[in-house]
Coordinates of C-alpha atoms in Angstrom, one line a residue:
M1 CA -10.6 -83.9 -55.3
A2 CA -10.6 -80.2 -55.9
T3 CA -10.5 -77.7 -53.0
G4 CA -10.0 -74.0 -52.2
G5 CA -13.2 -72.7 -53.8
G6 CA -15.9 -73.7 -51.4
E7 CA -17.3 -70.2 -50.6
T8 CA -19.6 -68.1 -52.8
A9 CA -18.3 -64.9 -54.1
P10 CA -20.2 -61.6 -53.5
N11 CA -21.8 -60.4 -56.7
T12 CA -19.2 -57.8 -57.7
E13 CA -19.3 -58.2 -61.5
G14 CA -22.2 -55.7 -62.1
H15 CA -20.8 -53.2 -59.7
A16 CA -17.4 -53.4 -61.2
S17 CA -19.0 -52.5 -64.6
N18 CA -20.8 -49.6 -63.0
F19 CA -17.5 -48.5 -61.4
V20 CA -15.8 -48.5 -64.9
Q21 CA -18.5 -46.2 -66.2
S22 CA -18.4 -43.9 -63.2
T23 CA -14.6 -43.5 -63.5
G24 CA -14.7 -43.1 -67.2
G25 CA -12.5 -46.2 -67.6
R26 CA -9.5 -44.3 -66.3
N27 CA -6.6 -46.1 -64.6
A28 CA -5.4 -44.9 -61.2
T29 CA -2.3 -43.0 -60.8
G30 CA 0.3 -44.5 -58.5
V31 CA 1.8 -47.9 -58.3
A32 CA 1.7 -49.5 -61.8
L33 CA -2.1 -49.7 -61.7
V34 CA -2.8 -51.1 -65.1
V35 CA -5.0 -54.0 -66.2
P36 CA -3.0 -56.9 -67.5
P37 CA -4.3 -58.5 -70.7
S38 CA -6.4 -61.6 -70.1
S39 CA -4.4 -64.8 -70.2
P40 CA -5.7 -67.3 -72.7
P41 CA -7.0 -70.6 -71.5
S42 CA -4.8 -73.5 -71.1
A43 CA -3.4 -73.3 -74.7
G44 CA 0.0 -71.6 -74.8
L45 CA 0.8 -71.9 -71.1
H46 CA 3.2 -74.8 -71.5
R47 CA 6.6 -73.2 -72.0
E48 CA 9.8 -75.0 -72.8
P49 CA 12.4 -74.7 -70.0
I50 CA 15.0 -72.1 -70.7
Y51 CA 18.5 -73.3 -69.9
N52 CA 20.4 -71.1 -67.4
W53 CA 17.5 -68.5 -67.2
Q54 CA 18.6 -67.8 -63.7
A55 CA 21.8 -66.2 -64.9
T56 CA 19.8 -63.6 -66.9
K57 CA 18.0 -62.3 -63.7
S58 CA 20.0 -60.1 -61.3
S59 CA 17.8 -60.2 -58.3
V60 CA 15.4 -62.5 -56.4
K61 CA 12.5 -60.3 -57.4
E62 CA 13.3 -60.7 -61.1
R63 CA 13.7 -64.5 -60.7
F64 CA 10.3 -64.8 -59.0
A65 CA 8.6 -62.4 -61.4
F66 CA 9.9 -64.6 -64.2
L67 CA 8.0 -67.6 -62.6
F68 CA 4.7 -65.7 -62.5
N69 CA 2.1 -67.5 -64.6
N70 CA 4.8 -69.8 -65.9
E71 CA 4.8 -73.6 -66.2
L72 CA 8.5 -73.7 -65.3
L73 CA 8.9 -75.4 -61.9
S74 CA 5.2 -75.2 -61.3
D75 CA 3.8 -77.7 -58.9
V76 CA 0.1 -76.7 -58.7
K77 CA -2.5 -75.5 -61.2
F78 CA -5.7 -73.5 -60.5
V79 CA -8.8 -73.7 -62.7
V80 CA -10.2 -70.2 -62.1
G81 CA -13.7 -69.0 -63.0
K82 CA -16.7 -70.8 -64.4
G83 CA -17.6 -72.4 -67.7
R84 CA -16.0 -71.2 -70.8
Q85 CA -14.5 -68.2 -69.0
A86 CA -12.4 -70.5 -66.7
Q87 CA -8.6 -70.4 -67.1
R88 CA -6.0 -72.9 -66.0
I89 CA -3.2 -70.9 -64.2
P90 CA 0.1 -72.5 -63.1
A91 CA 1.6 -71.6 -59.8
H92 CA 4.3 -72.5 -57.2
K93 CA 3.2 -73.7 -53.8
F94 CA 6.2 -72.2 -52.0
V95 CA 5.7 -68.7 -53.4
L96 CA 2.0 -68.8 -52.6
A97 CA 2.5 -70.2 -49.1
A98 CA 5.1 -67.6 -48.4
G99 CA 2.7 -64.8 -49.3
S100 CA -0.6 -66.0 -47.9
A101 CA -1.6 -67.8 -44.7
V102 CA -4.6 -69.3 -46.5
F103 CA -2.4 -70.8 -49.2
D104 CA 0.0 -72.0 -46.5
A105 CA -2.9 -73.9 -44.8
M106 CA -4.1 -75.2 -48.2
F107 CA -0.7 -76.7 -49.0
N108 CA 0.9 -77.4 -45.6
G109 CA -1.8 -77.5 -43.0
G110 CA -3.4 -80.5 -41.2
M111 CA -6.0 -80.9 -44.0
A112 CA -3.7 -79.9 -46.9
T113 CA -4.8 -80.8 -50.4
T114 CA -3.0 -83.4 -52.4
S115 CA -4.6 -82.4 -55.6
A116 CA -2.4 -81.0 -58.4
E117 CA -5.3 -79.1 -59.8
I118 CA -7.5 -76.8 -57.7
E119 CA -10.8 -75.4 -58.8
L120 CA -11.7 -71.8 -57.8
P121 CA -15.1 -71.2 -59.4
D122 CA -15.9 -68.1 -57.2
V123 CA -12.8 -66.1 -58.3
E124 CA -12.4 -64.1 -61.4
P125 CA -9.3 -65.0 -63.5
A126 CA -8.1 -61.4 -63.9
A127 CA -8.4 -60.9 -60.2
F128 CA -6.5 -64.1 -59.4
L129 CA -3.8 -63.2 -61.8
A130 CA -3.5 -59.7 -60.1
L131 CA -3.2 -61.5 -56.7
L132 CA -0.5 -63.9 -58.0
R133 CA 1.4 -61.1 -59.7
F134 CA 1.5 -59.2 -56.4
L135 CA 2.7 -62.3 -54.5
Y136 CA 5.4 -63.0 -57.1
S137 CA 6.7 -59.5 -57.7
D138 CA 5.0 -56.9 -55.4
E139 CA 3.6 -55.3 -58.6
V140 CA 0.0 -53.9 -58.4
H141 CA -2.0 -54.4 -61.6
I142 CA -5.6 -53.3 -61.0
G143 CA -8.0 -51.0 -62.8
P144 CA -11.6 -49.8 -62.6
E145 CA -13.0 -53.1 -64.1
T146 CA -10.9 -55.4 -61.8
V147 CA -10.6 -53.6 -58.5
M148 CA -13.7 -55.0 -56.9
T149 CA -13.0 -58.6 -57.7
T150 CA -9.3 -58.1 -56.8
L151 CA -10.4 -56.8 -53.4
Y152 CA -12.6 -59.8 -52.9
T153 CA -9.7 -62.2 -53.9
A154 CA -7.2 -60.4 -51.7
K155 CA -9.5 -60.7 -48.7
K156 CA -10.3 -64.3 -49.5
Y157 CA -6.6 -65.2 -49.4
A158 CA -5.6 -62.9 -46.6
V159 CA -3.2 -60.5 -48.5
P160 CA -3.8 -57.2 -46.6
A161 CA -1.2 -55.3 -48.5
L162 CA -3.1 -55.9 -51.8
E163 CA -6.3 -55.1 -50.0
A164 CA -4.9 -51.7 -49.0
H165 CA -3.9 -50.9 -52.6
C166 CA -7.4 -51.7 -53.8
V167 CA -8.9 -49.5 -51.1
E168 CA -6.5 -46.7 -52.1
F169 CA -7.5 -47.0 -55.7
L170 CA -11.2 -46.8 -54.8
T171 CA -10.6 -43.8 -52.6
K172 CA -8.8 -41.9 -55.4
H173 CA -11.8 -42.4 -57.6
L174 CA -14.5 -41.7 -55.0
R175 CA -17.0 -39.1 -56.0
A176 CA -20.5 -38.2 -55.2
D177 CA -21.9 -40.0 -58.2
N178 CA -20.4 -43.4 -57.2
A179 CA -20.3 -43.0 -53.4
F180 CA -23.4 -45.1 -52.8
M181 CA -22.2 -47.9 -55.0
L182 CA -18.8 -48.0 -53.3
L183 CA -20.4 -47.7 -49.9
T184 CA -22.4 -50.9 -50.6
Q185 CA -19.2 -52.7 -51.7
A186 CA -17.3 -51.4 -48.7
R187 CA -20.0 -52.7 -46.3
L188 CA -20.1 -56.0 -48.2
F189 CA -16.3 -56.5 -48.0
D190 CA -16.1 -55.1 -44.4
E191 CA -13.8 -52.2 -45.3
P192 CA -14.6 -49.6 -42.6
Q193 CA -12.1 -47.1 -43.8
L194 CA -13.5 -47.0 -47.3
A195 CA -17.1 -46.9 -45.9
S196 CA -16.3 -43.9 -43.7
L197 CA -14.8 -42.0 -46.7
C198 CA -17.9 -42.8 -48.7
L199 CA -20.2 -41.5 -45.9
D200 CA -18.1 -38.3 -45.7
T201 CA -18.5 -37.8 -49.4
I202 CA -22.3 -38.4 -49.1
D203 CA -22.4 -35.8 -46.2
K204 CA -20.6 -33.2 -48.3
S205 CA -22.6 -33.7 -51.5
T206 CA -25.8 -35.3 -50.4
A207 CA -28.0 -34.0 -53.2
D208 CA -25.6 -35.1 -55.9
A209 CA -25.1 -38.5 -54.3
I210 CA -28.8 -39.3 -54.0
N211 CA -29.5 -38.2 -57.5
A212 CA -26.9 -40.6 -58.9
E213 CA -28.1 -43.8 -60.4
G214 CA -26.4 -46.0 -57.8
F215 CA -28.5 -44.6 -55.0
T216 CA -31.6 -46.7 -55.9
D217 CA -29.4 -49.9 -56.1
I218 CA -28.3 -49.9 -52.4
D219 CA -29.7 -52.4 -49.9
L220 CA -32.0 -51.5 -47.0
D221 CA -29.3 -51.7 -44.4
T222 CA -27.1 -49.3 -46.3
L223 CA -30.1 -46.9 -46.8
C224 CA -30.8 -47.0 -43.0
A225 CA -27.1 -46.4 -42.2
V226 CA -27.2 -43.2 -44.3
L227 CA -30.6 -42.0 -43.0
E228 CA -29.4 -42.3 -39.4
R229 CA -26.7 -39.7 -39.9
D230 CA -27.0 -36.2 -38.4
T231 CA -24.5 -34.8 -41.0
L232 CA -26.4 -35.1 -44.3
G233 CA -26.5 -31.8 -46.2
I234 CA -30.0 -31.7 -47.7
R235 CA -33.5 -30.6 -46.8
E236 CA -35.6 -33.4 -45.4
S237 CA -38.3 -33.0 -48.0
R238 CA -35.8 -33.8 -50.8
L239 CA -34.4 -36.7 -48.8
F240 CA -37.9 -38.1 -48.5
G241 CA -38.4 -37.8 -52.3
A242 CA -35.2 -39.8 -52.8
V243 CA -36.3 -42.5 -50.4
V244 CA -39.6 -42.9 -52.3
R245 CA -37.5 -43.4 -55.5
W246 CA -35.6 -46.1 -53.7
A247 CA -38.9 -47.7 -52.6
D248 CA -40.1 -47.7 -56.2
A249 CA -36.9 -49.5 -57.3
E250 CA -37.1 -52.0 -54.4
C251 CA -40.7 -52.9 -55.3
Y252 CA -39.5 -53.5 -58.9
R253 CA -36.7 -55.8 -57.6
Q254 CA -39.1 -57.7 -55.5
Q255 CA -41.7 -57.8 -58.3
L256 CA -44.3 -56.0 -56.2
P257 CA -47.0 -53.7 -57.6
L258 CA -46.2 -50.0 -57.0
T259 CA -48.8 -49.4 -54.2
S260 CA -48.4 -47.2 -51.1
E261 CA -48.7 -50.3 -49.0
N262 CA -45.9 -52.1 -50.8
K263 CA -43.7 -49.0 -50.6
Q264 CA -44.3 -48.8 -46.9
K265 CA -43.5 -52.5 -46.6
V266 CA -40.2 -52.4 -48.4
L267 CA -39.1 -49.3 -46.6
G268 CA -39.6 -50.9 -43.2
K269 CA -37.4 -49.4 -40.5
A270 CA -36.1 -46.8 -43.0
L271 CA -39.4 -44.9 -42.9
S272 CA -39.0 -44.1 -39.1
L273 CA -35.6 -42.5 -39.9
I274 CA -37.1 -39.7 -42.0
R275 CA -37.2 -36.6 -39.8
F276 CA -40.6 -35.3 -40.8
P277 CA -40.6 -32.7 -38.0
L278 CA -37.8 -30.9 -39.7
M279 CA -40.0 -30.2 -42.7
T280 CA -42.2 -27.1 -43.0
V281 CA -45.9 -27.7 -42.9
E282 CA -46.0 -26.7 -46.5
E283 CA -43.3 -29.3 -47.5
F284 CA -45.1 -32.0 -45.5
A285 CA -48.5 -31.2 -47.0
A286 CA -47.2 -31.1 -50.6
G287 CA -45.2 -34.3 -50.2
P288 CA -45.4 -37.0 -47.5
A289 CA -49.0 -36.3 -46.6
Q290 CA -50.2 -37.2 -50.1
T291 CA -48.1 -40.3 -50.8
G292 CA -50.2 -42.7 -48.7
I293 CA -47.0 -44.2 -47.3
L294 CA -47.8 -42.9 -43.8
F295 CA -50.8 -44.1 -41.8
D296 CA -53.6 -41.6 -41.5
R297 CA -53.1 -41.2 -37.8
E298 CA -49.4 -40.4 -38.4
V299 CA -50.3 -37.7 -40.9
V300 CA -52.8 -36.1 -38.4
N301 CA -50.3 -36.2 -35.6
L302 CA -47.6 -34.6 -37.7
F303 CA -50.0 -31.8 -38.9
L304 CA -50.8 -31.2 -35.2
H305 CA -47.1 -31.2 -34.4
F306 CA -46.6 -28.4 -36.9
T307 CA -49.6 -26.3 -35.9
V308 CA -50.6 -26.6 -32.2
N309 CA -49.2 -26.4 -28.7
P310 CA -48.7 -28.4 -26.7
K311 CA -47.5 -30.7 -29.5
P312 CA -48.6 -34.3 -29.6
R313 CA -45.8 -36.9 -29.4
V314 CA -44.6 -38.2 -32.8
D315 CA -42.4 -41.2 -33.4
Y316 CA -39.9 -39.4 -35.6
I317 CA -36.6 -37.7 -34.8
D318 CA -36.7 -33.9 -34.6
R319 CA -32.9 -33.4 -34.2
P320 CA -31.5 -31.2 -36.9
R321 CA -29.2 -32.7 -39.5
C322 CA -26.0 -30.7 -39.3
C323 CA -23.4 -30.8 -42.2
L324 CA -20.5 -30.6 -39.7
R325 CA -18.1 -33.0 -38.0
G326 CA -17.3 -33.2 -34.4
K327 CA -19.2 -33.1 -31.2
E328 CA -22.2 -30.9 -30.2
C329 CA -21.1 -28.1 -27.9
S330 CA -22.9 -25.5 -25.8
I331 CA -22.0 -22.4 -23.7
N332 CA -24.0 -20.9 -20.8
R333 CA -23.6 -17.2 -20.3
F334 CA -25.0 -17.0 -16.7
Q335 CA -23.4 -18.0 -13.4
Q336 CA -26.6 -18.1 -11.3
V337 CA -30.3 -18.9 -11.7
E338 CA -33.2 -16.9 -10.1
S339 CA -37.0 -16.6 -10.4
R340 CA -39.2 -15.0 -11.8
W341 CA -39.3 -13.9 -15.4
G342 CA -42.6 -12.9 -17.1
Y343 CA -43.8 -12.9 -20.7
S344 CA -46.2 -10.6 -22.5
G345 CA -45.6 -11.4 -26.2
T346 CA -42.3 -9.4 -26.5
S347 CA -39.1 -11.1 -27.6
D348 CA -36.1 -11.8 -25.4
R349 CA -33.0 -10.8 -27.3
I350 CA -29.2 -10.9 -26.9
R351 CA -26.6 -9.9 -29.4
F352 CA -23.4 -11.9 -29.8
N353 CA -20.5 -12.6 -32.1
V354 CA -17.8 -15.4 -32.1
N355 CA -14.1 -15.6 -33.0
R356 CA -14.4 -18.5 -35.4
R357 CA -16.9 -20.1 -37.9
I358 CA -19.5 -22.2 -36.2
S359 CA -23.1 -23.5 -36.9
V360 CA -25.8 -22.9 -34.3
V361 CA -28.4 -25.6 -34.0
G362 CA -30.5 -24.3 -31.1
F363 CA -30.8 -22.6 -27.8
G364 CA -31.2 -23.7 -24.2
L365 CA -34.1 -21.8 -22.5
Y366 CA -35.4 -21.6 -19.0
G367 CA -38.7 -23.1 -18.0
S368 CA -41.5 -22.6 -15.5
I369 CA -41.2 -22.0 -11.8
H370 CA -44.7 -23.5 -11.3
G371 CA -43.9 -27.2 -12.1
P372 CA -44.2 -29.1 -15.3
T373 CA -45.5 -26.9 -18.1
D374 CA -45.6 -26.6 -21.9
Y375 CA -44.4 -23.4 -23.7
Q376 CA -45.0 -22.2 -27.2
V377 CA -41.9 -20.4 -28.6
N378 CA -40.6 -18.8 -31.7
I379 CA -36.8 -18.7 -32.0
Q380 CA -34.8 -16.7 -34.5
I381 CA -31.2 -15.8 -35.4
I382 CA -30.9 -12.4 -37.0
E383 CA -27.9 -10.8 -38.7
S384 CA -27.9 -7.6 -36.7
D385 CA -26.4 -5.1 -39.1
K386 CA -28.6 -6.2 -42.0
N387 CA -31.7 -6.9 -39.8
Q388 CA -32.0 -10.1 -41.8
I389 CA -33.6 -13.3 -40.3
L390 CA -31.3 -16.2 -41.0
A391 CA -33.4 -18.9 -39.4
Q392 CA -36.5 -19.3 -37.3
N393 CA -38.7 -22.0 -35.9
D394 CA -42.2 -21.9 -34.4
T395 CA -42.1 -24.8 -32.0
G396 CA -42.6 -25.6 -28.3
F397 CA -41.0 -27.3 -25.4
S398 CA -42.0 -29.0 -22.2
C399 CA -40.2 -28.3 -18.9
D400 CA -40.2 -30.1 -15.6
G401 CA -40.3 -27.2 -13.2
T402 CA -36.6 -27.3 -12.4
A403 CA -34.0 -24.6 -13.0
N404 CA -32.5 -26.6 -15.8
T405 CA -32.3 -25.4 -19.4
F406 CA -34.5 -27.0 -22.1
R407 CA -33.4 -27.5 -25.7
V408 CA -35.2 -25.7 -28.5
M409 CA -33.8 -26.5 -31.9
F410 CA -33.8 -25.0 -35.4
K411 CA -34.8 -27.2 -38.3
E412 CA -31.4 -26.6 -40.0
A413 CA -28.0 -25.5 -38.8
V414 CA -27.3 -21.8 -39.0
E415 CA -23.9 -20.7 -40.2
I416 CA -22.3 -18.1 -38.0
L417 CA -19.2 -16.2 -39.4
P418 CA -16.5 -14.8 -37.2
N419 CA -16.7 -11.2 -36.1
V420 CA -20.2 -10.6 -37.5
S421 CA -22.9 -9.4 -35.1
Y422 CA -25.9 -11.6 -34.6
T423 CA -29.1 -11.4 -32.5
A424 CA -30.5 -14.5 -30.7
C425 CA -34.2 -14.1 -30.2
A426 CA -36.8 -16.1 -28.3
T427 CA -40.5 -15.2 -28.0
L428 CA -42.2 -17.4 -25.3
K429 CA -45.8 -17.9 -24.5
G430 CA -46.3 -19.4 -21.1
P431 CA -46.1 -18.9 -17.3
D432 CA -43.4 -17.1 -15.4
S433 CA -40.0 -18.9 -15.7
H434 CA -36.6 -19.0 -14.1
Y435 CA -34.0 -16.6 -15.4
G436 CA -30.2 -16.2 -15.3
T437 CA -28.1 -13.6 -13.5
K438 CA -24.5 -12.7 -13.1
G439 CA -24.1 -12.8 -16.9
L440 CA -20.7 -12.9 -18.6
K441 CA -19.7 -10.6 -21.5
K442 CA -17.2 -13.2 -22.8
V443 CA -17.5 -17.0 -22.7
A444 CA -14.9 -19.4 -24.1
R445 CA -15.3 -23.1 -24.7
E446 CA -12.5 -25.5 -25.8
T447 CA -14.0 -27.2 -28.8
T448 CA -11.0 -29.0 -30.3
A449 CA -7.6 -29.8 -28.9
G450 CA -5.9 -26.5 -28.2
T451 CA -8.6 -24.5 -29.9
K452 CA -11.2 -22.3 -28.2
T453 CA -14.5 -20.9 -29.5
T454 CA -15.1 -17.6 -27.8
F455 CA -18.5 -15.8 -27.6
F456 CA -18.9 -12.1 -26.9
F457 CA -22.3 -10.8 -25.7
W458 CA -23.9 -7.4 -25.5
S459 CA -27.4 -6.2 -25.0
S460 CA -29.8 -5.8 -27.9
P461 CA -31.5 -2.4 -28.1
G462 CA -35.1 -1.7 -29.0
N463 CA -38.1 -4.0 -28.5
N464 CA -36.8 -6.4 -25.8
N465 CA -38.5 -8.3 -23.0
G466 CA -35.7 -7.3 -20.7
T467 CA -32.9 -9.8 -21.5
S468 CA -29.5 -8.3 -21.2
V469 CA -25.9 -9.3 -20.7
E470 CA -26.4 -9.2 -17.0
D471 CA -29.7 -11.2 -16.7
G472 CA -32.6 -12.7 -18.5
Q473 CA -33.4 -15.6 -20.9
I474 CA -31.5 -17.4 -23.7
P475 CA -28.8 -18.7 -21.3
E476 CA -27.4 -21.3 -23.8
I477 CA -26.3 -21.4 -27.4
I478 CA -25.9 -24.9 -28.8
F479 CA -23.5 -25.2 -31.8
Y480 CA -21.0 -27.3 -33.8
T481 CA -17.6 -26.2 -34.9

């Protein structure tokens, strides 16, 4: 009775073909990464014993390499693949058991097979030969067209060293135009290191990655894993357009008519991960509002969110996507909180610069001294010397009447360069608030091991509601390094 091929292989053949196209059919540099020629079926494998062949080999490695895919001393045969593509491959139980715990259990375990011929219909012959070559000689023979199936085979037979070579090969060929295809495979084969590298590539080149053909082929879980990320480098309106393209492709795969209802159905949980509040009202009106994918009440609520205060609650994330790594940081420039600070339509402003490159994502602002209240606010960052507005957001926030600060965020991260003067600006409409005192001219924050980000503050001249280095509003700057 045949054994050893009971599980179903992942569908890697089509993706391997795509990978060949995406790498231009090039072989990897490094450890003998070439594709061996396909071995013929059973014809020609039976070789006459060569007398004293051992004397012609000067090392154990050479002797075992000679036995690779050789009938000589073979005590087991594998029928690998399906149908006419199947190949009969001779092997040696001792060599296989010495290199793989799975083969050891197959031949020597409590339920060891007694069959001299073992069928492996779920394994590609070229991949199995690559595995055997590695076990017999430590040689790595893989290429763009075999790397996926070899990775599957290495995992199936628990040969982590060959797995690592496959992942290294994929990593060397990883680019924006194949990142989604490789991400799908990395998740399928449970390769977290490769998946992480794919996601980093998608973060750095999001627009190129989503425009690649492989994007619309990913599964829903992979799509959601990407949409959840805070580090994508793309405007939300363009990301939404790509998600609609994916929904079109998924409807086709499921043989569903291309209706708004079906697109909404196939998107499922992915739709809630689109950050509609990060769009401008014009982007929302020209795109999502007209697709029919959102319910009418959601469209109305989002329009209200863009245009009125207090803003209605919407079930979508409003946290900016920031194309940076690391942890969110913030600094507070005041040592004490007092009351009261009034507003008459004039902006509170403070000038600052930093000693290293960062990206500002928002401010922390003080709220009302009269209990829970909603504020309408316009926030800006201005490059002071050029008087150029780099970012602004008309938004609002709710406070609870405490002396805490409340987050007000930009729709996109704002790049801040070292030793350049910027002005943080906030124009609030609402009741009297708390304010900060005993302000600091210099505030340092350790942002990475042994590295500090230092802010320097000075008062902004001209039309100012009274905020200065010593006291006022805009106590916090929220940023990433």
